Amino acid sequence: MNPRSRTTFICAFLAPAVIIYAALVVWPLLQSFHLSTYRWSGLSTKHTYVGTGNFVKLSHDSVFWRSIEHNLALLLIGGVLIVGLSVAIAHGVSGTGRVSATLRAIILVPQMISVVAVAILWMFIFNPRFGLLTSGLRGAGLNSWIHTWLGEPATALPAVGAAFIWYVLGLYVMIFAAGLRALPAEVFEAAELDGASGLKRFWRVSWPMLWSVKRVVIVHMVISVMNVFALVFLMTQGGPDRSTEVMLTYLYESAFRNSQFGYATAIAVASFLVTMALSLSVLFVLRRDPSARRG
């Protein structure tokens, strides 16, 4: 097959996927950028062009900036906990035995549950009267530690963060477990001969060799956290006093409660740009494997 025929063959096979992607992703994205330059109630056919007015207003919107802070707090604090816990658990379930397989199945259970069920479950856990956490603290004699977990600004965001970590942890455990099982056994045998074992072997051998896995996990985590909506909305609706407001809950409020669809679209565009900037920054920072560079 000559190069020209090969190119035509490849393009013919890629064309359906490209067309569908353009119709369902690229075109709606371009429409969003266009709509963000208008003032629109969502129910009227009247669109008032405001240019960059929505973005100027957004840049002075303290609620929007506060929502970004909450997204970033979930990303930084939750991300560290998720990576640490998922790597630790992955080491324990990366074996080939029946027990390891059973544990992997149990860890994945939250991923099989609807996010609505997860939100309801954790709302019961954090119930200040009969919740599991409250009952446990009361049974341990730690009554001073009891709070209205989802009703106090100081505890609402950590409570939502705990629910989010529990919900997504299984996925990252599986990714790290697959990465650990893919590492060549010869490397670990050589490390043992050199006297490396336990934590030393992990930091010197396993962790550096998981570079590509870490990059995938972190980028996926950035996208997931910056687009978190359903869990927060179902548990707190951004309250109390906007202490759990994230970008997408504020977008929902602007569009469906305040009928400011143009402004809400500007929030969506800003959320997209922030997420893309963070994802590209992670890819840039993690673009080279330091262990490969040393080699």
XYZ file of C-alpha atoms in Angstrom:
295
model
C 0.000 0.000 0.000
C 1.502 3.326 -1.057
C 1.670 6.236 1.449
C -1.228 8.114 -0.173
C -3.552 5.091 -0.025
C -2.475 4.411 3.535
C -3.339 7.986 4.559
C -6.739 7.739 2.850
C -7.401 4.415 4.591
C -6.535 5.837 8.042
C -8.616 8.978 7.489
C -11.615 6.905 6.381
C -11.543 4.901 9.602
C -10.977 7.948 11.819
C -13.599 10.135 10.131
C -16.717 8.750 11.952
C -15.117 9.172 15.381
C -13.835 12.645 14.536
C -17.257 13.728 13.240
C -19.044 12.449 16.349
C -16.468 14.076 18.632
C -16.765 17.374 16.777
C -20.567 17.290 16.925
C -20.870 16.289 20.586
C -17.826 17.983 22.136
C -16.177 20.630 19.969
C -19.348 22.304 18.666
C -21.056 22.567 22.105
C -17.797 23.944 23.495
C -17.678 26.643 20.819
C -21.353 27.414 21.484
C -20.543 27.842 25.168
C -17.832 30.379 24.393
C -20.297 32.212 22.142
C -23.164 32.167 24.668
C -20.898 33.435 27.446
C -20.765 36.807 25.666
C -24.520 37.331 26.043
C -26.976 38.184 28.802
C -29.736 35.586 28.583
C -32.430 34.455 31.013
C -32.677 30.981 29.505
C -36.422 31.222 28.847
C -36.504 34.161 26.466
C -35.476 34.335 22.832
C -33.874 37.709 23.542
C -30.081 37.649 23.806
C -28.288 40.848 24.804
C -24.681 40.981 23.660
C -22.376 42.070 26.497
C -19.013 41.035 25.074
C -16.604 40.350 27.930
C -19.064 41.800 30.451
C -19.837 38.438 32.034
C -16.137 37.713 32.514
C -15.477 41.171 33.959
C -18.311 40.579 36.419
C -16.936 37.128 37.162
C -13.489 38.514 37.923
C -15.028 40.652 40.692
C -17.350 37.920 41.993
C -16.164 36.920 45.474
C -18.405 33.828 45.477
C -16.751 32.523 42.313
C -13.260 33.014 43.719
C -14.324 31.328 46.937
C -15.663 28.370 44.966
C -12.302 28.016 43.204
C -10.585 28.005 46.599
C -12.821 25.141 47.705
C -12.067 23.166 44.537
C -8.345 23.697 45.054
C -8.594 22.753 48.750
C -10.282 19.485 47.791
C -7.633 18.918 45.143
C -4.599 19.608 47.339
C -5.684 18.032 50.614
C -7.889 15.332 49.139
C -5.354 14.587 46.418
C -2.530 13.953 48.885
C -4.753 11.683 50.968
C -6.054 9.818 47.932
C -2.584 9.167 46.506
C -1.161 8.146 49.883
C -4.044 5.836 50.765
C -4.395 4.359 47.293
C -0.685 3.496 47.039
C -0.672 1.955 50.535
C -3.810 -0.089 49.880
C -2.613 -1.055 46.399
C 0.477 -2.652 47.942
C -1.765 -4.768 50.148
C -4.075 -5.961 47.371
C -1.640 -6.310 44.467
C -1.118 -10.015 45.052
C -2.496 -12.826 42.894
C -4.221 -14.789 45.659
C -7.919 -15.155 46.356
C -7.785 -12.825 49.354
C -6.227 -10.026 47.303
C -8.826 -10.466 44.564
C -11.638 -10.318 47.132
C -10.216 -7.160 48.696
C -9.937 -5.522 45.284
C -13.598 -6.303 44.625
C -14.625 -4.831 47.996
C -12.599 -1.671 47.432
C -14.316 -1.127 44.086
C -17.814 -1.312 45.619
C -18.193 2.508 46.005
C -17.552 2.910 42.273
C -20.525 0.634 41.570
C -22.904 2.688 43.719
C -24.831 5.650 42.372
C -23.481 8.996 43.534
C -26.971 9.722 44.877
C -26.778 6.643 47.113
C -23.277 7.664 48.225
C -24.502 11.141 49.181
C -27.461 9.742 51.145
C -25.212 7.202 52.900
C -22.766 9.865 54.051
C -25.550 12.217 55.066
C -26.740 9.470 57.419
C -23.180 8.949 58.684
C -22.836 12.665 59.456
C -26.328 13.033 60.928
C -25.818 14.987 64.201
C -28.521 13.045 66.071
C -28.206 9.376 65.111
C -25.385 9.245 62.574
C -22.705 6.567 62.750
C -19.946 9.101 63.424
C -21.922 10.888 66.124
C -22.923 7.614 67.773
C -19.325 6.407 67.721
C -18.014 9.587 69.315
C -20.780 9.533 71.910
C -20.040 5.891 72.704
C -16.350 6.722 73.146
C -17.199 9.550 75.534
C -16.011 12.227 73.118
C -19.156 14.348 73.246
C -17.149 17.556 72.847
C -16.063 16.350 69.395
C -19.619 16.053 68.114
C -20.622 18.651 65.536
C -23.401 19.328 63.088
C -20.973 18.117 60.481
C -22.769 19.293 57.342
C -24.352 22.295 59.051
C -21.251 24.140 60.272
C -18.969 26.090 57.915
C -15.847 24.771 59.649
C -16.714 21.084 59.192
C -18.906 20.962 56.079
C -16.128 20.985 53.466
C -13.975 18.364 55.267
C -17.089 16.187 55.611
C -17.838 16.428 51.898
C -14.167 15.788 51.179
C -14.245 12.585 53.260
C -17.250 11.341 51.286
C -15.533 12.205 47.992
C -12.323 10.386 48.980
C -14.275 7.266 49.959
C -16.174 7.359 46.695
C -13.196 7.681 44.316
C -10.492 5.845 46.274
C -11.191 2.415 44.787
C -10.512 3.571 41.235
C -7.055 4.898 42.092
C -6.249 1.816 44.155
C -6.939 -0.302 41.091
C -4.783 1.931 38.879
C -1.830 1.771 41.275
C -2.322 -1.971 41.844
C -2.211 -2.562 38.086
C 0.919 -0.405 37.881
C 2.621 -2.339 40.660
C 1.793 -5.679 39.086
C 3.238 -4.487 35.772
C 6.648 -3.719 37.286
C 9.311 -6.286 36.318
C 10.050 -8.828 39.060
C 13.753 -8.789 38.152
C 14.077 -5.233 39.471
C 12.741 -6.231 42.887
C 14.983 -9.293 42.994
C 17.990 -7.078 42.266
C 16.864 -4.617 44.956
C 16.639 -7.424 47.513
C 20.142 -8.580 46.614
C 21.318 -5.014 47.257
C 19.693 -5.071 50.672
C 16.686 -2.881 49.816
C 13.449 -3.973 51.466
C 10.272 -2.547 52.938
C 9.925 1.238 52.733
C 13.426 1.617 51.346
C 12.576 -0.599 48.378
C 9.338 1.283 47.879
C 10.953 4.756 47.795
C 14.008 3.670 45.797
C 12.385 1.240 43.352
C 8.575 1.083 43.235
C 7.723 4.770 43.571
C 10.100 6.063 40.846
C 9.005 3.317 38.436
C 5.348 4.304 38.870
C 6.016 7.649 37.185
C 3.628 7.178 34.249
C 0.932 5.826 36.575
C 1.292 8.824 38.882
C 0.934 11.179 35.932
C -2.312 9.524 34.813
C -3.688 9.491 38.363
C -2.905 13.144 39.060
C -4.336 14.411 35.764
C -7.481 12.332 36.224
C -7.783 13.578 39.803
C -7.467 17.214 38.711
C -10.273 16.781 36.195
C -12.488 14.890 38.667
C -12.072 17.343 41.543
C -12.433 20.485 39.457
C -15.662 19.056 37.985
C -17.159 17.733 41.215
C -20.832 18.637 41.438
C -23.385 15.944 42.234
C -21.932 14.839 45.567
C -21.554 18.403 46.862
C -24.960 19.484 45.590
C -26.763 16.509 47.089
C -25.054 16.759 50.477
C -24.955 20.522 51.089
C -26.047 22.409 47.939
C -22.983 24.592 48.482
C -23.891 25.587 52.042
C -23.873 26.401 54.831
C -22.987 30.014 54.105
C -21.307 28.889 50.848
C -18.658 27.003 52.808
C -18.822 24.090 50.342
C -19.563 26.095 47.199
C -17.619 24.779 44.203
C -17.568 26.095 40.660
C -20.255 23.806 39.286
C -22.688 24.298 42.167
C -22.353 28.051 41.633
C -22.925 27.502 37.918
C -26.124 25.580 38.717
C -27.331 28.333 41.031
C -26.655 31.059 38.472
C -28.437 29.191 35.672
C -31.386 27.404 37.251
C -32.120 29.560 40.293
C -31.140 33.032 39.146
C -31.954 32.509 35.431
C -28.603 33.979 34.402
C -27.698 31.493 31.701
C -25.182 33.745 30.006
C -23.353 34.329 33.274
C -23.574 30.626 34.129
C -22.011 29.799 30.768
C -19.185 32.219 31.560
C -18.639 30.254 34.794
C -18.571 27.037 32.736
C -15.974 28.515 30.377
C -13.876 29.729 33.315
C -14.124 26.281 34.928
C -12.995 24.677 31.671
C -10.022 27.041 31.371
C -8.966 26.535 35.004
C -9.184 22.755 34.651
C -7.242 22.788 31.387
C -4.571 25.064 32.859
C -4.094 22.792 35.874
C -4.051 19.631 33.748
C -1.519 21.057 31.294
C 0.613 22.291 34.194
C 0.672 18.778 35.663
C 1.594 17.292 32.284
C 4.355 19.871 31.883
C 5.818 19.286 35.351
C 5.619 15.499 34.941
C 6.668 15.467 31.281
C 9.925 13.597 31.959
C 10.610 10.558 34.071
C 13.465 11.489 36.427
C 14.580 7.876 36.760
C 14.856 7.566 32.977
C 16.793 10.827 32.831
C 19.275 9.551 35.388
C 19.697 6.415 33.355
